[in-house]
Amino acid sequence: AVKATEDDEPRIKLSAGEITYSDRHAANFSLWVFYAMDLRTGTGKLIKRTGRITDDDIDLRAAVHGGRLKNTKAGKTVGPIPC
């Protein structure tokens, strides 16, 4: 799954189906989160996660299945990103 936001924090929304899919296909599942996207310069930060989506890795909010990635130390600056 790939998610992107212009927000400076890696906040994403996940559907119940995406969470279920990550559980069922954990061995092959990865989540790429692009955040702090600057569309003018085509740059941003990227965090990659593999395996099932858990509350240990993402602050999940049951009501909307959205949250902020907890460990952002692995984030890399990327770009330019073609539009």
mmCIF file of N, CA and C in Angstrom, residues 51-79:
data_model
loop_
_atom_site.group_PDB
_atom_site.id
_atom_site.type_symbol
_atom_site.label_atom_id
_atom_site.label_comp_id
_atom_site.label_asym_id
_atom_site.label_seq_id
_atom_site.Cartn_x
_atom_site.Cartn_y
_atom_site.Cartn_z
ATOM 1 N N GLY A 51 5.147 -6.239 6.627
ATOM 2 C CA GLY A 51 4.381 -7.097 7.525
ATOM 3 C C GLY A 51 3.030 -6.496 7.859
ATOM 4 N N ARG A 52 2.349 -7.135 8.795
ATOM 5 C CA ARG A 52 0.995 -6.716 9.156
ATOM 6 C C ARG A 52 1.002 -5.368 9.869
ATOM 7 N N ILE A 53 -0.095 -4.650 9.730
ATOM 8 C CA ILE A 53 -0.261 -3.352 10.373
ATOM 9 C C ILE A 53 -0.762 -3.600 11.796
ATOM 10 N N THR A 54 -0.026 -3.078 12.780
ATOM 11 C CA THR A 54 -0.423 -3.260 14.175
ATOM 12 C C THR A 54 -0.414 -1.925 14.899
ATOM 13 N N ASP A 55 -1.035 -1.886 16.050
ATOM 14 C CA ASP A 55 -1.031 -0.689 16.876
ATOM 15 C C ASP A 55 0.356 -0.429 17.461
ATOM 16 N N ASP A 56 1.240 -1.436 17.443
ATOM 17 C CA ASP A 56 2.611 -1.227 17.906
ATOM 18 C C ASP A 56 3.369 -0.290 16.976
ATOM 19 N N ASP A 57 2.991 -0.258 15.713
ATOM 20 C CA ASP A 57 3.698 0.532 14.706
ATOM 21 C C ASP A 57 2.971 1.814 14.324
ATOM 22 N N ILE A 58 1.650 1.792 14.391
ATOM 23 C CA ILE A 58 0.850 2.942 13.988
ATOM 24 C C ILE A 58 -0.177 3.214 15.086
ATOM 25 N N ASP A 59 -0.322 4.470 15.474
ATOM 26 C CA ASP A 59 -1.368 4.840 16.427
ATOM 27 C C ASP A 59 -2.714 4.740 15.719
ATOM 28 N N LEU A 60 -3.339 3.598 15.816
ATOM 29 C CA LEU A 60 -4.618 3.394 15.129
ATOM 30 C C LEU A 60 -5.756 3.975 15.956
ATOM 31 N N ARG A 61 -6.667 4.601 15.286
ATOM 32 C CA ARG A 61 -7.898 5.085 15.914
ATOM 33 C C ARG A 61 -9.022 4.278 15.316
ATOM 34 N N ALA A 62 -9.656 3.470 16.144
ATOM 35 C CA ALA A 62 -10.657 2.508 15.655
ATOM 36 C C ALA A 62 -11.769 3.173 14.853
ATOM 37 N N ALA A 63 -12.123 4.395 15.214
ATOM 38 C CA ALA A 63 -13.261 5.041 14.550
ATOM 39 C C ALA A 63 -13.003 5.305 13.074
ATOM 40 N N VAL A 64 -11.800 5.696 12.711
ATOM 41 C CA VAL A 64 -11.530 6.050 11.318
ATOM 42 C C VAL A 64 -10.374 5.266 10.716
ATOM 43 N N HIS A 65 -9.756 4.411 11.487
ATOM 44 C CA HIS A 65 -8.575 3.679 11.035
ATOM 45 C C HIS A 65 -7.528 4.623 10.461
ATOM 46 N N GLY A 66 -7.275 5.681 11.176
ATOM 47 C CA GLY A 66 -6.232 6.625 10.788
ATOM 48 C C GLY A 66 -5.266 6.753 11.942
ATOM 49 N N GLY A 67 -4.067 7.181 11.664
ATOM 50 C CA GLY A 67 -3.108 7.342 12.742
ATOM 51 C C GLY A 67 -1.788 7.862 12.253
ATOM 52 N N ARG A 68 -0.889 8.068 13.198
ATOM 53 C CA ARG A 68 0.445 8.577 12.924
ATOM 54 C C ARG A 68 1.439 7.452 13.136
ATOM 55 N N LEU A 69 2.373 7.272 12.208
ATOM 56 C CA LEU A 69 3.407 6.273 12.398
ATOM 57 C C LEU A 69 4.233 6.646 13.613
ATOM 58 N N LYS A 70 4.527 5.668 14.468
ATOM 59 C CA LYS A 70 5.206 5.933 15.733
ATOM 60 C C LYS A 70 6.710 6.134 15.556
ATOM 61 N N ASN A 71 7.375 5.258 14.848
ATOM 62 C CA ASN A 71 8.828 5.354 14.705
ATOM 63 C C ASN A 71 9.154 6.006 13.372
ATOM 64 N N THR A 72 9.573 7.269 13.409
ATOM 65 C CA THR A 72 9.875 7.982 12.169
ATOM 66 C C THR A 72 11.375 8.108 11.935
ATOM 67 N N LYS A 73 12.180 7.454 12.751
ATOM 68 C CA LYS A 73 13.644 7.547 12.596
ATOM 69 C C LYS A 73 14.121 6.972 11.271
ATOM 70 N N ALA A 74 13.345 6.052 10.708
ATOM 71 C CA ALA A 74 13.739 5.428 9.435
ATOM 72 C C ALA A 74 13.356 6.278 8.236
ATOM 73 N N GLY A 75 12.690 7.405 8.465
ATOM 74 C CA GLY A 75 12.256 8.265 7.370
ATOM 75 C C GLY A 75 13.422 8.817 6.568
ATOM 76 N N LYS A 76 13.268 8.839 5.255
ATOM 77 C CA LYS A 76 14.298 9.359 4.364
ATOM 78 C C LYS A 76 13.714 10.503 3.549
ATOM 79 N N THR A 77 14.532 11.489 3.251
ATOM 80 C CA THR A 77 14.116 12.533 2.323
ATOM 81 C C THR A 77 14.240 11.971 0.914
ATOM 82 N N VAL A 78 13.200 12.174 0.094
ATOM 83 C CA VAL A 78 13.201 11.663 -1.272
ATOM 84 C C VAL A 78 12.844 12.766 -2.234
ATOM 85 N N GLY A 79 13.181 12.601 -3.464
ATOM 86 C CA GLY A 79 12.799 13.575 -4.475
ATOM 87 C C GLY A 79 13.956 13.844 -5.416
#
